[in-house]
Every structure is written in structure tokens, then in C-alpha cells.
Amino acid sequence: MNTTVVSFLVLYYVVVLGIGFWAMRRGASDDLEGYLLGGRDVGPLVTALTLQSTSMSGYMFLGAGSLAYTTGYWSLWFAAGDIGGGVLNLSIIGRRMRKLSQMTGSLTAIEYLEHRYPSPATRFIAATLSVFLLSFYVLAQFIAGGKGMALVTGLDYEWALLIALTIIIVYTFLGGYLAVAYTDFFQSLIMVVGVVWILGAALAHVGGFTAANVALREIDPTILSIWGRDLGFQGQWGVVAGAILVFSAGYMGWPHVVTRHMAMKRPGTARLAGAYATLWNLLFVPAPYIVGILAILILPQLDDPELAIFELARVLLPAAVTGIVMAAIMAAIMSTADSLLLQTGSIASRDLYERFINPTASERQMVWVSRGLVFVIGAIGYWVALAEPPAVAFIVLFATSVLGSAFAPAFVCAVWWRRANTPGAIASMVVGAVTAIVWEMLALAATTTLAPMSAGIAASTVTIVVVSLATQKLAPVAPHILAAMDETARVGSIPKKMLAMSDFALRPEAEEIEALFDGDEGSR
């Protein structure tokens, strides 16, 4: 066990736990909006970096490195989509979703979907899908955290997993969204420093890009190809499209990511946040893939490709710097795991428990139910990760492909297409999810040259358009929803009149009261 590296990790954990306590003392967990959305008071820089660090996850240090090590430059198709994912997300739905979610009084991404597409079925289907897939996704982060901690500290995987998981649960439990957002901000800075450092060390070791590419060509020229080793993906543009889409357009269907829009301080925050997100992505996103490719030269006999970046840090860097890099790796893992835990607990408590089991639950009860579910999900995830840890890359790509396929068209159409209705959204979510799952389970990408994400999002998009148009007369979009959508297109703050009517269930009563007061004013 390297005491210097462990010391850096201990310091890092102390800081993130300190942020959790600070968020609790600030009052972030006093009410449901504070606990789930940080009081809708998060600025552009924190919004950008919590959105990006949450999107990246432990996949970037385990899955990305492994994918690059095994496929070569082909893996950079994923990076290409990822670089533009943040600005695409914030530009297309950021400002509009922020406004519509506040006007509808939505506190979770799934509640927002029901308010836009009114039906208990919308919420039940979306919440059930989300809880299942986000739990699957968080499992990948637990596995990554356990592997990383075990390698760094020399502890057994079981104990390393328990330590990493306990720290994540504690600060998520204490401070809710505010703790998650600010720890993500801190962790995103650590991630950039760590990955740039290991990239620089790897490039120096192999003599630069040109020397590295020459050496790679001597091993296997296809490593340098955009079609992967042995040209395994040659001409498969559908698979390429899926690689680009999963971390670009797919972002817009991830509940734990789009919630960041709802928590922004004001709708205009999205513009500056998009610039910050792009700058951070340019510095961070390509690096893990390139490091994984360079590891082919530096660690040719590596048994577990998922440990490529961990092993390079251990081999190339002095102890003090290794501590920073290892903290960066754990930051990538924890910045996603905390968001996944909070979002899964929030959806399970508010969108399933309160909506369908205990509609009279108080806000304080809901906060504690969410906290309790964070603990339960963490405990279940620990035992599953302990029993049979699968490949991190597979879990992440599966979960994110299905999430994007199920929800991206529904979230985009919620603010951009006035004719998108409830039957269309429900059918879109089901068809998108089923298509992506079937495509993955039956390995149809090999025979169709279409990735699960490409097939799923195409099916989901076509479904929401066709079903919405076919059912316009049966299920027209309500006038108050159309009015709220019109407001999202305008730049500026939300009119107080629309904020006062944010609970659409009470809108008829509100209109009657308003008419009564207008009549009194006219008589004066």
C-alpha cells in the first residue's frame, strides 16, 4: 500500500464529505425543492461542471480506457459525440426545460414528463424504467469504485467497494442536490488535472503522437483505423452513428442529467453553462481514450484492459502525482454515482411512493423517504457488485443507450413540438426502450450494422410523431400546456401570473379566482 497515494485519497474524501456537511448546514435539505433541486439556485459554472462530470462517470477511466485499448482509434467516435453533448443538451432543452419545469411545479424529471404529458401511465412507466436503468447504471460506478480503490490501497475488493460506497452515500444523504452539485464541481476540476497529467506522462514515455502512431502501426495497422482493430466495424455507419449519439443526443434522455436544467438559477444560465461545458469537454473527453490507446504500447501484456489507466498512473508517475490521478479517477466515479443515487431515490420516492402509494406524504417525509431509498439502493448495489461484477463499459453503454432511446424524444418534444401528446409520449418511451433492449440482447448490431442507440432512438422518434399525429382528436394537448410552451420560447423571466398557476391541476380554480378579482377591479 502506497501511503502517499492513500493520503491524497483521504484528503480528497475529507473535502467531499465537508461539502456534504456544508450543504446540510446551508439548509439544502430543509424542504423537497431544496433537497432535490438545490432550491433552483445553481449558477452557470457549477451547472456546466455538474452536468458534465455526472455524464462522464467511472466509464471514462475504466470503460473508455478499455474500449480504446481493445479497439484503437475507433473508440474516438464515442469521444466525438461526447465533446458536443453538453452544449447540445443545454442548447436544445436547457432554458426551455428550466422554465417549463418551474411553471409546472416539477421537482423530478419524471414528474415533469407527467405534467407535460398528463397521465398516471406516463409517470408510472417512466419512473419504473428510470429506477431500473439508473440502478443498473449505478452498479457500474460501484464496480469501478471498488476496482479503483482496491488497486490503489491494496485492500480486498470487498472492503474497497464498501469504503467507496459509504462515502458516496453519506454526502448524498446529508446534502441532497446541493451537495451533489458542488462536490461534482470540485471533482470535475480534479478529473481534468488528473487526466491531463497522465496523458502528458504517457505521451512523454512513448515520444509523442507521431512516434506512438508509428509504433502502433508496426504492431497492427488497423489500430490506427477509424473502423477498429481488424477493421471489425468497416462500413458500419449505423454503429458509428450509435457511438456518436449515445453520449450526445443520448444525454437528453438521461433523467439524472436533465435534472440539472431544472436546478439552474434562471433560464438564461443555460447559455453560459453551454460554453463552460464545451471548454471542459475539450480538455477532458479525448484524453482517457488516447491514454487507453497509448497503453497498448506501454502495457502490451495487460490482463484487464479496464485497469489500463490505473496501471499507467502507477507505472509512470511518482507517488505524489499518482495520488492526484487516483483522486481524479475516484472523482469521475463518485460524481456520477452520487447523482444516480440521488435521482433514483428521488424518482422512487416522489414518482412512485408519493404518486401511487402515499399521496398525502409531507415534504419532510418525502425527503426522508428519498434518503432511505438512497441507502437501500446503495446496499443492494453493493451486494450485486460484490457477487458478480460485469464489465463497466457494457453496463454503461447498455443503460445509457436504453435511457436515451426511451426518453430523449419525449424530453425534446416536450418543449419544441406543440402537437406531441400523451399517447405519443407513452408509446415512444415503451417502443424506444424495448427496441434498444432487444437490439442489445439479440446482438442485432452485428447483422443490421445499427447500434442499439441508433435503432432505439429512431424507433422512439418515429413513434412519438406518428402516434401523436394519429391521436390528436382523441388526446389534444391542453390549452394551458400550449400556453406554457409558448412562454418557454420567450427570452426572459417567467411572468408571475404563470408562476402562480404552476399547479395545472388547480388551474380552473385559479382562473375563476383571477376572473373574480378582475371583475372587482373593473367595477372600481
C-alpha positions as semicolon CSV with decimal commas, in nm:
position;residue;x (nm);y (nm);z (nm)
1;M;0,000;0,000;0,000
2;N;0,144;0,341;-0,104
3;T;0,090;0,575;0,192
4;T;0,135;0,891;-0,018
5;V;-0,137;0,790;-0,260
6;V;-0,368;0,687;0,022
7;S;-0,306;1,021;0,196
8;F;-0,418;1,210;-0,115
9;L;-0,732;0,998;-0,136
10;V;-0,809;1,054;0,232
11;L;-0,772;1,432;0,183
12;Y;-0,999;1,416;-0,121
13;Y;-1,265;1,222;0,073
14;V;-1,248;1,469;0,361
15;V;-1,318;1,755;0,119
16;V;-1,621;1,591;-0,045
17;L;-1,767;1,495;0,292
18;G;-1,708;1,851;0,408
19;I;-1,910;1,978;0,113
20;G;-2,191;1,744;0,213
21;F;-2,197;1,884;0,567
22;W;-2,181;2,240;0,431
23;A;-2,481;2,175;0,206
24;M;-2,676;2,034;0,500
25;R;-2,597;2,336;0,719
26;R;-2,689;2,574;0,439
27;G;-3,039;2,429;0,453
28;A;-3,039;2,244;0,123
29;S;-3,229;1,957;0,279
30;D;-3,495;2,152;0,470
31;D;-3,760;2,104;0,202
32;L;-3,818;1,889;-0,103
33;E;-3,723;2,153;-0,361
34;G;-3,407;2,229;-0,167
35;Y;-3,312;1,863;-0,131
36;L;-3,395;1,757;-0,488
37;L;-3,303;2,074;-0,685
38;G;-3,088;2,287;-0,454
39;G;-3,366;2,548;-0,439
40;R;-3,328;2,611;-0,816
41;D;-3,034;2,839;-0,736
42;V;-2,733;2,685;-0,915
43;G;-2,517;2,914;-1,132
44;P;-2,373;2,853;-1,482
45;L;-2,026;2,725;-1,393
46;V;-2,150;2,476;-1,134
47;T;-2,437;2,375;-1,365
48;A;-2,194;2,306;-1,651
49;L;-1,946;2,108;-1,447
50;T;-2,200;1,905;-1,250
51;L;-2,376;1,821;-1,579
52;Q;-2,051;1,712;-1,744
53;S;-1,893;1,527;-1,453
54;T;-2,222;1,346;-1,393
55;S;-2,236;1,247;-1,759
56;M;-1,881;1,110;-1,767
57;S;-1,877;0,860;-1,479
58;G;-1,625;0,590;-1,400
59;Y;-1,675;0,477;-1,757
60;M;-1,425;0,742;-1,869
61;F;-1,141;0,592;-1,665
62;L;-1,234;0,224;-1,696
63;G;-1,467;0,177;-1,990
64;A;-1,312;0,438;-2,222
65;G;-0,960;0,317;-2,149
66;S;-1,066;-0,043;-2,201
67;L;-1,251;0,035;-2,526
68;A;-0,952;0,225;-2,663
69;Y;-0,708;-0,048;-2,556
70;T;-0,908;-0,316;-2,738
71;T;-1,030;-0,127;-3,049
72;G;-0,777;0,153;-3,105
73;Y;-0,874;0,482;-3,271
74;W;-1,224;0,351;-3,342
75;S;-1,307;0,440;-2,981
76;L;-1,274;0,812;-3,058
77;W;-1,616;0,804;-3,226
78;F;-1,759;0,796;-2,872
79;A;-1,542;1,094;-2,776
80;A;-1,659;1,287;-3,082
81;G;-2,020;1,269;-2,966
82;D;-1,930;1,332;-2,604
83;I;-1,748;1,661;-2,671
84;G;-2,062;1,824;-2,805
85;G;-2,305;1,654;-2,572
86;G;-2,314;1,923;-2,305
87;V;-2,374;2,223;-2,529
88;L;-2,625;2,024;-2,737
89;N;-2,819;1,932;-2,425
90;L;-2,817;2,282;-2,277
91;S;-2,896;2,450;-2,609
92;I;-3,186;2,229;-2,713
93;I;-3,371;2,173;-2,387
94;G;-3,182;2,362;-2,114
95;R;-3,352;2,703;-2,098
96;R;-3,693;2,576;-2,209
97;M;-3,698;2,286;-1,966
98;R;-3,592;2,518;-1,682
99;K;-3,892;2,743;-1,748
100;L;-4,149;2,471;-1,814
101;S;-4,045;2,270;-1,508
102;Q;-4,091;2,571;-1,281
103;M;-4,423;2,665;-1,435
104;T;-4,548;2,311;-1,384
105;G;-4,402;2,285;-1,034
106;S;-4,199;1,977;-1,129
107;L;-3,926;1,857;-0,890
108;T;-3,808;1,546;-1,078
109;A;-3,754;1,478;-1,446
110;I;-4,026;1,212;-1,437
111;E;-4,280;1,439;-1,268
112;Y;-4,202;1,693;-1,541
113;L;-4,290;1,435;-1,807
114;E;-4,627;1,366;-1,644
115;H;-4,708;1,737;-1,619
116;R;-4,625;1,783;-1,988
117;Y;-4,795;1,457;-2,094
118;P;-5,074;1,429;-1,832
119;S;-5,147;1,069;-1,735
120;P;-5,062;0,844;-1,441
121;A;-4,935;0,595;-1,700
122;T;-4,672;0,845;-1,816
123;R;-4,530;0,871;-1,469
124;F;-4,555;0,504;-1,382
125;I;-4,387;0,380;-1,700
126;A;-4,118;0,650;-1,696
127;A;-4,045;0,607;-1,325
128;T;-4,026;0,228;-1,344
129;L;-3,792;0,239;-1,644
130;S;-3,576;0,503;-1,478
131;V;-3,538;0,326;-1,145
132;F;-3,441;0,001;-1,317
133;L;-3,193;0,156;-1,561
134;L;-3,039;0,405;-1,319
135;S;-2,990;0,128;-1,064
136;F;-2,818;-0,073;-1,336
137;Y;-2,602;0,227;-1,422
138;V;-2,506;0,299;-1,060
139;L;-2,393;-0,062;-1,030
140;A;-2,122;0,016;-1,287
141;Q;-2,000;0,305;-1,071
142;F;-1,981;0,085;-0,761
143;I;-1,778;-0,174;-0,951
144;A;-1,546;0,094;-1,086
145;G;-1,504;0,247;-0,741
146;G;-1,427;-0,089;-0,582
147;K;-1,173;-0,182;-0,850
148;G;-1,001;0,155;-0,829
149;M;-0,986;0,164;-0,452
150;A;-0,859;-0,194;-0,437
151;L;-0,577;-0,125;-0,683
152;V;-0,469;0,196;-0,508
153;T;-0,488;0,085;-0,147
154;G;-0,414;-0,286;-0,175
155;L;-0,736;-0,367;0,010
156;D;-0,955;-0,658;-0,090
157;Y;-1,222;-0,567;-0,346
158;E;-1,498;-0,620;-0,088
159;W;-1,356;-0,365;0,159
160;A;-1,254;-0,119;-0,110
161;L;-1,608;-0,129;-0,254
162;L;-1,761;-0,074;0,090
163;I;-1,542;0,231;0,166
164;A;-1,609;0,399;-0,169
165;L;-1,983;0,333;-0,145
166;T;-2,010;0,455;0,215
167;I;-1,854;0,792;0,134
168;I;-2,084;0,846;-0,165
169;I;-2,395;0,760;0,036
170;V;-2,301;0,981;0,332
171;Y;-2,263;1,309;0,144
172;T;-2,561;1,238;-0,085
173;F;-2,770;1,152;0,222
174;L;-2,670;1,473;0,403
175;G;-2,694;1,749;0,148
176;G;-2,909;1,630;-0,139
177;Y;-2,873;1,802;-0,477
178;L;-2,666;2,094;-0,349
179;A;-2,406;1,858;-0,203
180;V;-2,403;1,657;-0,525
181;A;-2,369;1,968;-0,746
182;Y;-2,083;2,125;-0,551
183;T;-1,894;1,800;-0,499
184;D;-1,933;1,743;-0,874
185;F;-1,786;2,089;-0,937
186;F;-1,485;2,014;-0,717
187;Q;-1,449;1,666;-0,864
188;S;-1,464;1,791;-1,223
189;L;-1,157;2,008;-1,160
190;I;-0,971;1,713;-1,010
191;M;-1,072;1,500;-1,311
192;V;-0,925;1,744;-1,564
193;V;-0,597;1,784;-1,375
194;G;-0,561;1,408;-1,330
195;V;-0,635;1,301;-1,685
196;V;-0,419;1,571;-1,844
197;W;-0,131;1,471;-1,617
198;I;-0,146;1,102;-1,705
199;L;-0,186;1,187;-2,076
200;G;0,124;1,406;-2,065
201;A;0,323;1,134;-1,887
202;A;0,213;0,868;-2,138
203;L;0,299;1,086;-2,440
204;A;0,640;1,168;-2,294
205;H;0,706;0,798;-2,235
206;V;0,632;0,697;-2,596
207;G;0,800;1,001;-2,755
208;G;0,492;1,190;-2,873
209;F;0,199;1,123;-3,105
210;T;0,400;1,060;-3,421
211;A;0,630;0,807;-3,257
212;A;0,332;0,640;-3,092
213;N;0,143;0,604;-3,420
214;V;0,449;0,460;-3,595
215;A;0,490;0,204;-3,317
216;L;0,119;0,117;-3,323
217;R;0,130;0,064;-3,699
218;E;0,411;-0,185;-3,652
219;I;0,200;-0,382;-3,402
220;D;-0,121;-0,372;-3,607
221;P;-0,203;-0,105;-3,870
222;T;-0,576;-0,147;-3,808
223;I;-0,534;0,003;-3,461
224;L;-0,499;0,338;-3,641
225;S;-0,816;0,285;-3,844
226;I;-1,150;0,450;-3,775
227;W;-1,304;0,105;-3,822
228;G;-1,135;-0,063;-3,524
229;R;-0,890;-0,349;-3,492
230;D;-0,908;-0,595;-3,781
231;L;-1,146;-0,344;-3,942
232;G;-1,423;-0,504;-3,739
233;F;-1,665;-0,213;-3,796
234;Q;-1,574;-0,130;-4,157
235;G;-1,859;0,043;-4,336
236;Q;-2,095;0,008;-4,039
237;W;-2,213;0,367;-4,031
238;G;-2,514;0,273;-3,820
239;V;-2,279;0,156;-3,546
240;V;-2,076;0,476;-3,585
241;A;-2,395;0,681;-3,553
242;G;-2,482;0,493;-3,234
243;A;-2,137;0,561;-3,088
244;I;-2,179;0,934;-3,156
245;L;-2,543;0,953;-3,046
246;V;-2,515;0,766;-2,715
247;F;-2,311;1,043;-2,549
248;S;-2,453;1,340;-2,744
249;A;-2,824;1,315;-2,821
250;G;-2,849;1,040;-2,560
251;Y;-2,771;1,293;-2,285
252;M;-3,112;1,445;-2,341
253;G;-3,280;1,128;-2,224
254;W;-3,088;1,074;-1,901
255;P;-3,304;1,180;-1,602
256;H;-3,002;1,233;-1,375
257;V;-2,855;1,476;-1,631
258;V;-3,160;1,675;-1,748
259;T;-3,246;1,744;-1,384
260;R;-2,951;1,986;-1,397
261;H;-3,159;2,211;-1,622
262;M;-3,439;2,223;-1,368
263;A;-3,199;2,331;-1,090
264;M;-3,044;2,628;-1,276
265;K;-3,067;2,969;-1,112
266;R;-3,251;3,116;-1,410
267;P;-3,333;3,002;-1,766
268;G;-3,058;3,222;-1,915
269;T;-2,799;3,027;-1,715
270;A;-2,806;2,763;-1,991
271;R;-2,617;2,980;-2,243
272;L;-2,308;3,044;-2,033
273;A;-2,323;2,691;-1,893
274;G;-2,304;2,558;-2,251
275;A;-1,980;2,749;-2,313
276;Y;-1,825;2,622;-1,989
277;A;-1,934;2,266;-2,066
278;T;-1,774;2,271;-2,412
279;L;-1,444;2,409;-2,279
280;W;-1,430;2,141;-2,008
281;N;-1,517;1,868;-2,259
282;L;-1,239;1,972;-2,497
283;L;-0,986;1,940;-2,215
284;F;-1,119;1,618;-2,067
285;V;-1,311;1,394;-2,306
286;P;-1,049;1,279;-2,562
287;A;-0,777;1,216;-2,302
288;P;-0,890;0,882;-2,149
289;Y;-0,935;0,730;-2,495
290;I;-0,591;0,844;-2,608
291;V;-0,434;0,716;-2,287
292;G;-0,601;0,380;-2,347
293;I;-0,451;0,367;-2,699
294;L;-0,103;0,456;-2,567
295;A;-0,137;0,181;-2,308
296;I;-0,120;-0,070;-2,594
297;L;0,246;0,030;-2,628
298;I;0,333;0,077;-2,263
299;L;0,143;-0,221;-2,115
300;P;0,120;-0,476;-2,400
301;Q;0,056;-0,771;-2,167
302;L;-0,220;-0,610;-1,959
303;D;-0,464;-0,877;-1,835
304;D;-0,758;-0,646;-1,755
305;P;-0,797;-0,360;-2,009
306;E;-1,032;-0,180;-1,767
307;L;-0,731;-0,112;-1,544
308;A;-0,522;0,041;-1,826
309;I;-0,533;0,398;-1,694
310;F;-0,490;0,289;-1,331
311;E;-0,185;0,083;-1,421
312;L;-0,031;0,357;-1,636
313;A;-0,059;0,601;-1,347
314;R;0,103;0,352;-1,114
315;V;0,387;0,274;-1,357
316;L;0,465;0,620;-1,496
317;L;0,400;0,869;-1,219
318;P;0,570;0,946;-0,887
319;A;0,367;0,869;-0,576
320;A;0,254;1,228;-0,510
321;V;0,122;1,273;-0,865
322;T;-0,031;0,925;-0,867
323;G;-0,237;1,033;-0,568
324;I;-0,384;1,322;-0,770
325;V;-0,458;1,098;-1,067
326;M;-0,620;0,836;-0,846
327;A;-0,830;1,107;-0,682
328;A;-0,936;1,214;-1,033
329;I;-1,038;0,860;-1,118
330;M;-1,240;0,827;-0,799
331;A;-1,389;1,173;-0,868
332;A;-1,519;1,057;-1,206
333;I;-1,676;0,754;-1,044
334;M;-1,826;0,934;-0,745
335;S;-1,954;1,239;-0,936
336;T;-2,185;1,011;-1,134
337;A;-2,266;0,765;-0,858
338;D;-2,394;1,038;-0,625
339;S;-2,619;1,185;-0,895
340;L;-2,752;0,842;-0,988
341;L;-2,826;0,757;-0,627
342;L;-3,000;1,088;-0,560
343;Q;-3,203;1,071;-0,881
344;T;-3,303;0,707;-0,834
345;G;-3,407;0,773;-0,475
346;S;-3,596;1,086;-0,579
347;I;-3,786;0,913;-0,858
348;A;-3,868;0,610;-0,645
349;S;-3,992;0,827;-0,357
350;R;-4,175;1,110;-0,532
351;D;-4,279;0,948;-0,859
352;L;-4,370;0,604;-0,728
353;Y;-4,416;0,618;-0,348
354;E;-4,590;0,954;-0,316
355;R;-4,769;0,944;-0,651
356;F;-4,913;0,593;-0,623
357;I;-4,876;0,475;-0,261
358;N;-4,899;0,769;-0,018
359;P;-5,031;1,084;-0,191
360;T;-5,063;1,269;0,144
361;A;-4,694;1,240;0,236
362;S;-4,545;1,566;0,367
363;E;-4,233;1,726;0,217
364;R;-4,031;1,628;0,524
365;Q;-4,149;1,268;0,488
366;M;-4,057;1,272;0,121
367;V;-3,702;1,393;0,195
368;W;-3,654;1,108;0,443
369;V;-3,809;0,851;0,210
370;S;-3,567;0,964;-0,061
371;R;-3,276;0,942;0,183
372;G;-3,383;0,598;0,294
373;L;-3,407;0,477;-0,064
374;V;-3,056;0,613;-0,133
375;F;-2,933;0,386;0,145
376;V;-3,137;0,085;0,027
377;I;-3,028;0,121;-0,336
378;G;-2,668;0,157;-0,224
379;A;-2,690;-0,157;-0,010
380;I;-2,848;-0,364;-0,289
381;G;-2,593;-0,231;-0,538
382;Y;-2,311;-0,329;-0,304
383;W;-2,420;-0,691;-0,282
384;V;-2,483;-0,721;-0,656
385;A;-2,144;-0,566;-0,735
386;L;-1,986;-0,800;-0,484
387;A;-2,147;-1,112;-0,626
388;E;-2,052;-1,095;-0,992
389;P;-1,904;-0,771;-1,128
390;P;-1,958;-0,748;-1,506
391;A;-1,767;-0,517;-1,742
392;V;-1,818;-0,148;-1,662
393;A;-1,822;-0,047;-2,030
394;F;-2,102;-0,293;-2,114
395;I;-2,324;-0,178;-1,826
396;V;-2,278;0,192;-1,902
397;L;-2,336;0,160;-2,276
398;F;-2,642;-0,062;-2,222
399;A;-2,806;0,160;-1,959
400;T;-2,734;0,489;-2,138
401;S;-2,848;0,354;-2,476
402;V;-3,183;0,243;-2,334
403;L;-3,231;0,565;-2,135
404;G;-3,157;0,780;-2,438
405;S;-3,378;0,573;-2,665
406;A;-3,669;0,581;-2,420
407;F;-3,666;0,944;-2,311
408;A;-3,474;1,176;-2,546
409;P;-3,757;1,230;-2,799
410;A;-4,011;1,282;-2,518
411;F;-3,793;1,545;-2,345
412;V;-3,711;1,726;-2,670
413;C;-4,070;1,726;-2,799
414;A;-4,194;1,842;-2,458
415;V;-4,062;2,192;-2,528
416;W;-4,031;2,205;-2,906
417;W;-4,336;2,034;-3,058
418;R;-4,681;2,159;-2,965
419;R;-4,856;1,853;-3,111
420;A;-4,663;1,598;-2,902
421;N;-4,931;1,443;-2,680
422;T;-4,969;1,185;-2,406
423;P;-5,032;0,870;-2,619
424;G;-4,737;0,963;-2,840
425;A;-4,500;1,010;-2,546
426;I;-4,604;0,688;-2,371
427;A;-4,575;0,483;-2,690
428;S;-4,239;0,646;-2,767
429;M;-4,092;0,557;-2,427
430;V;-4,204;0,195;-2,447
431;V;-4,102;0,139;-2,810
432;G;-3,765;0,312;-2,765
433;A;-3,674;0,115;-2,454
434;V;-3,790;-0,221;-2,591
435;T;-3,611;-0,167;-2,922
436;A;-3,279;-0,082;-2,757
437;I;-3,303;-0,375;-2,513
438;V;-3,396;-0,626;-2,784
439;W;-3,121;-0,495;-3,011
440;E;-2,865;-0,543;-2,734
441;M;-2,987;-0,880;-2,608
442;L;-3,011;-1,034;-2,957
443;A;-2,684;-0,873;-3,073
444;L;-2,864;-0,732;-3,378
445;A;-2,592;-0,471;-3,436
446;A;-2,377;-0,743;-3,591
447;T;-2,636;-0,834;-3,852
448;T;-2,801;-0,494;-3,913
449;T;-2,494;-0,267;-3,865
450;L;-2,717;-0,047;-3,648
451;A;-2,617;0,014;-3,287
452;P;-2,887;-0,026;-3,016
453;M;-2,884;0,352;-2,965
454;S;-2,933;0,421;-3,338
455;A;-3,221;0,174;-3,366
456;G;-3,380;0,273;-3,035
457;I;-3,382;0,649;-3,083
458;A;-3,501;0,615;-3,444
459;A;-3,790;0,393;-3,334
460;S;-3,875;0,623;-3,043
461;T;-3,873;0,937;-3,260
462;V;-4,089;0,787;-3,534
463;T;-4,332;0,655;-3,273
464;I;-4,388;0,986;-3,094
465;V;-4,451;1,162;-3,426
466;V;-4,683;0,900;-3,577
467;V;-4,885;0,827;-3,263
468;S;-4,919;1,193;-3,166
469;L;-5,048;1,287;-3,511
470;A;-5,284;0,988;-3,520
471;T;-5,438;1,068;-3,180
472;Q;-5,472;1,448;-3,198
473;K;-5,851;1,437;-3,187
474;L;-5,863;1,175;-2,913
475;A;-5,599;1,338;-2,693
476;P;-5,542;1,703;-2,786
477;V;-5,276;1,899;-2,599
478;A;-5,444;2,110;-2,329
479;P;-5,452;2,491;-2,383
480;H;-5,268;2,566;-2,058
481;I;-4,981;2,338;-2,164
482;L;-4,963;2,512;-2,501
483;A;-4,956;2,850;-2,325
484;A;-4,671;2,731;-2,103
485;M;-4,482;2,600;-2,408
486;D;-4,522;2,937;-2,579
487;E;-4,370;3,102;-2,273
488;T;-4,065;2,874;-2,285
489;A;-3,984;3,012;-2,632
490;R;-3,955;3,365;-2,498
491;V;-3,632;3,500;-2,353
492;G;-3,671;3,646;-2,006
493;S;-3,816;3,564;-1,669
494;I;-4,142;3,377;-1,620
495;P;-4,443;3,608;-1,567
496;K;-4,570;3,597;-1,209
497;K;-4,916;3,516;-1,341
498;M;-4,787;3,188;-1,486
499;L;-4,586;3,105;-1,176
500;A;-4,897;3,147;-0,964
501;M;-5,069;2,886;-1,177
502;S;-4,786;2,637;-1,182
503;D;-5,006;2,363;-1,040
504;F;-5,207;2,278;-1,350
505;A;-5,439;2,055;-1,151
506;L;-5,577;2,371;-0,983
507;R;-5,573;2,588;-1,295
508;P;-5,955;2,606;-1,341
509;E;-5,995;2,728;-0,982
510;A;-5,712;2,977;-1,030
511;E;-5,872;3,116;-1,344
512;E;-6,205;3,157;-1,167
513;I;-6,039;3,347;-0,882
514;E;-5,846;3,565;-1,127
515;A;-6,164;3,643;-1,318
516;L;-6,334;3,735;-0,991
517;F;-6,059;3,981;-0,896
518;D;-6,050;4,124;-1,250
519;G;-6,423;4,185;-1,222
520;D;-6,380;4,365;-0,889
521;E;-6,108;4,587;-1,039
522;G;-6,335;4,669;-1,335
523;S;-6,618;4,773;-1,104
524;R;-6,387;5,017;-0,931
